[in-house]
Amino acid sequence: QVQLQESGPGLVRPSETLSLSCTVSGGSLSSEYWHWIRQPPGKGLEWIGFIYYSGSANYNPSLKSRVTMSVDASRNQFSLKLNSVTAADTAVYYCARRGGPGYVDLWGRGTLVTVSS
Amino acid sequence: QSALTQPASVSGSPGQSITISCTGTSSDVGGYNYVSWYQQHPGKAPELMIYEVSNRPSGVSYRFSGSKSGNTASLTITGLQAEDEADYYCASHTGANTLSFGGGTKLTVL
């Protein structure tokens, strides 16, 4: 069965770039949309954006100026970069698979990223 | 994009039924039959419970059902069980081809 696993630094300095990858195992990136979603400690879910396996992407307007997503089909991975981070970007970051318009049917376990000096 | 509106908390006794509302606009909830619901236990990733307003994924209990009227979607849980105590989030496709989440509802089983 398909599984998702996030990876990347757990601590990022303010003003630097947060970089995370998500590895898809047991399946292929092809013909799917892949999401990034985050959850600040004790708060709700926030959609960051999605990327299609071909590389086309759509981002949350509130984060669009700072977000870049990419796909590496050779490694069966997709990635998130969020630049100019502040403490407000501290959150558990989830990668996920789109099941269809308006829903996610598979989630990674999430990885906590803390922004602090 | 604005978050969808959910009550902060709901509660019910074992065996009872509860309903959680999710209010959006004609640009999201009201405009498409693409509303989903997620259950999240503490320290865990969310789990899909309902998609496309009222469809249940394989393995999700029949006690969970979804509906929509106008700009408001609802999740109903019948025969409440202790294991249903969790946070619940709605989400909707939007006209901008984005995904909008509700603020979340904490369900307490008394």
PDB file of N, CA, C and O in Angstrom, chain B residues 7 14 19 26 30 33 45 50-51 63 66 70 72 75-76 82 85 89 99 102-103 110:
ATOM      1  N   PRO B   7     -18.133  25.170  14.650  1.00  0.00           N
ATOM      2  CA  PRO B   7     -18.181  25.439  16.095  1.00  0.00           C
ATOM      3  C   PRO B   7     -16.904  24.937  16.747  1.00  0.00           C
ATOM      4  O   PRO B   7     -16.330  23.939  16.312  1.00  0.00           O
ATOM      5  N   PRO B  14     -22.480   8.922  25.287  1.00  0.00           N
ATOM      6  CA  PRO B  14     -22.429   7.676  24.513  1.00  0.00           C
ATOM      7  C   PRO B  14     -23.823   7.252  24.059  1.00  0.00           C
ATOM      8  O   PRO B  14     -24.792   7.319  24.828  1.00  0.00           O
ATOM      9  N   THR B  19     -24.160  16.626  15.610  1.00  0.00           N
ATOM     10  CA  THR B  19     -23.947  17.176  14.274  1.00  0.00           C
ATOM     11  C   THR B  19     -22.990  18.352  14.370  1.00  0.00           C
ATOM     12  O   THR B  19     -23.124  19.201  15.258  1.00  0.00           O
ATOM     13  N   SER B  26     -20.674  30.698  -1.386  1.00  0.00           N
ATOM     14  CA  SER B  26     -21.030  30.130  -2.688  1.00  0.00           C
ATOM     15  C   SER B  26     -19.792  29.857  -3.539  1.00  0.00           C
ATOM     16  O   SER B  26     -19.887  29.184  -4.572  1.00  0.00           O
ATOM     17  N   GLY B  30     -20.891  26.048  -0.944  1.00  0.00           N
ATOM     18  CA  GLY B  30     -22.153  26.165  -1.665  1.00  0.00           C
ATOM     19  C   GLY B  30     -22.047  25.948  -3.160  1.00  0.00           C
ATOM     20  O   GLY B  30     -23.043  25.650  -3.826  1.00  0.00           O
ATOM     21  N   ASN B  33     -20.036  20.190  -4.846  1.00  0.00           N
ATOM     22  CA  ASN B  33     -20.273  19.033  -3.969  1.00  0.00           C
ATOM     23  C   ASN B  33     -18.944  18.355  -3.651  1.00  0.00           C
ATOM     24  O   ASN B  33     -18.777  17.150  -3.812  1.00  0.00           O
ATOM     25  N   ALA B  45      -2.023  11.984  12.565  1.00  0.00           N
ATOM     26  CA  ALA B  45      -2.417  12.657  11.340  1.00  0.00           C
ATOM     27  C   ALA B  45      -3.930  12.559  11.160  1.00  0.00           C
ATOM     28  O   ALA B  45      -4.561  11.621  11.659  1.00  0.00           O
ATOM     29  N   ILE B  50     -15.304  11.497   5.387  1.00  0.00           N
ATOM     30  CA  ILE B  50     -16.351  11.753   4.389  1.00  0.00           C
ATOM     31  C   ILE B  50     -15.732  12.537   3.236  1.00  0.00           C
ATOM     32  O   ILE B  50     -14.924  13.448   3.459  1.00  0.00           O
ATOM     33  N   TYR B  51     -16.100  12.197   2.004  1.00  0.00           N
ATOM     34  CA  TYR B  51     -15.668  12.981   0.851  1.00  0.00           C
ATOM     35  C   TYR B  51     -16.850  13.209  -0.079  1.00  0.00           C
ATOM     36  O   TYR B  51     -17.836  12.467  -0.031  1.00  0.00           O
ATOM     37  N   ARG B  63     -21.783   4.954  11.054  1.00  0.00           N
ATOM     38  CA  ARG B  63     -22.286   5.923  12.026  1.00  0.00           C
ATOM     39  C   ARG B  63     -21.925   7.361  11.616  1.00  0.00           C
ATOM     40  O   ARG B  63     -22.486   8.308  12.167  1.00  0.00           O
ATOM     41  N   GLY B  66     -22.582  12.536   6.072  1.00  0.00           N
ATOM     42  CA  GLY B  66     -22.437  13.937   5.719  1.00  0.00           C
ATOM     43  C   GLY B  66     -23.576  14.410   4.843  1.00  0.00           C
ATOM     44  O   GLY B  66     -24.210  13.619   4.139  1.00  0.00           O
ATOM     45  N   GLY B  70     -27.231  24.459   0.949  1.00  0.00           N
ATOM     46  CA  GLY B  70     -26.721  25.792   0.652  1.00  0.00           C
ATOM     47  C   GLY B  70     -25.232  25.888   0.924  1.00  0.00           C
ATOM     48  O   GLY B  70     -24.442  25.080   0.435  1.00  0.00           O
ATOM     49  N   THR B  72     -23.789  25.530   3.826  1.00  0.00           N
ATOM     50  CA  THR B  72     -23.432  24.826   5.057  1.00  0.00           C
ATOM     51  C   THR B  72     -23.452  23.314   4.876  1.00  0.00           C
ATOM     52  O   THR B  72     -24.449  22.749   4.429  1.00  0.00           O
ATOM     53  N   LEU B  75     -21.640  17.228   9.388  1.00  0.00           N
ATOM     54  CA  LEU B  75     -21.199  15.874   9.704  1.00  0.00           C
ATOM     55  C   LEU B  75     -22.031  15.395  10.884  1.00  0.00           C
ATOM     56  O   LEU B  75     -22.096  16.092  11.912  1.00  0.00           O
ATOM     57  N   THR B  76     -22.662  14.255  10.740  1.00  0.00           N
ATOM     58  CA  THR B  76     -23.444  13.681  11.823  1.00  0.00           C
ATOM     59  C   THR B  76     -22.817  12.367  12.249  1.00  0.00           C
ATOM     60  O   THR B  76     -22.447  11.545  11.407  1.00  0.00           O
ATOM     61  N   ALA B  82     -16.904   6.304  22.801  1.00  0.00           N
ATOM     62  CA  ALA B  82     -15.768   6.997  23.423  1.00  0.00           C
ATOM     63  C   ALA B  82     -14.662   7.257  22.411  1.00  0.00           C
ATOM     64  O   ALA B  82     -14.007   8.304  22.431  1.00  0.00           O
ATOM     65  N   GLU B  85     -14.223  10.571  20.304  1.00  0.00           N
ATOM     66  CA  GLU B  85     -13.699  11.816  20.871  1.00  0.00           C
ATOM     67  C   GLU B  85     -12.421  12.192  20.136  1.00  0.00           C
ATOM     68  O   GLU B  85     -11.437  11.453  20.145  1.00  0.00           O
ATOM     69  N   TYR B  89     -12.386  18.215  11.283  1.00  0.00           N
ATOM     70  CA  TYR B  89     -12.182  19.321  10.362  1.00  0.00           C
ATOM     71  C   TYR B  89     -12.959  19.091   9.072  1.00  0.00           C
ATOM     72  O   TYR B  89     -12.959  17.975   8.544  1.00  0.00           O
ATOM     73  N   LEU B  99      -7.811  24.459  -1.676  1.00  0.00           N
ATOM     74  CA  LEU B  99      -8.494  23.680  -0.651  1.00  0.00           C
ATOM     75  C   LEU B  99      -8.592  24.551   0.598  1.00  0.00           C
ATOM     76  O   LEU B  99      -7.582  25.113   1.043  1.00  0.00           O
ATOM     77  N   GLY B 102     -11.863  24.145   7.551  1.00  0.00           N
ATOM     78  CA  GLY B 102     -12.525  24.775   8.678  1.00  0.00           C
ATOM     79  C   GLY B 102     -11.562  24.883   9.846  1.00  0.00           C
ATOM     80  O   GLY B 102     -10.494  24.267   9.841  1.00  0.00           O
ATOM     81  N   GLY B 103     -11.959  25.652  10.858  1.00  0.00           N
ATOM     82  CA  GLY B 103     -11.097  25.863  12.004  1.00  0.00           C
ATOM     83  C   GLY B 103     -11.008  24.680  12.951  1.00  0.00           C
ATOM     84  O   GLY B 103     -10.147  24.659  13.832  1.00  0.00           O
ATOM     85  N   LEU B 110     -19.124  12.629  26.621  1.00  0.00           N
ATOM     86  CA  LEU B 110     -19.272  12.816  28.072  1.00  0.00           C
ATOM     87  C   LEU B 110     -19.290  11.499  28.840  1.00  0.00           C
ATOM     88  O   LEU B 110     -19.675  10.469  28.295  1.00  0.00           O
TER      89      LEU B 110
END
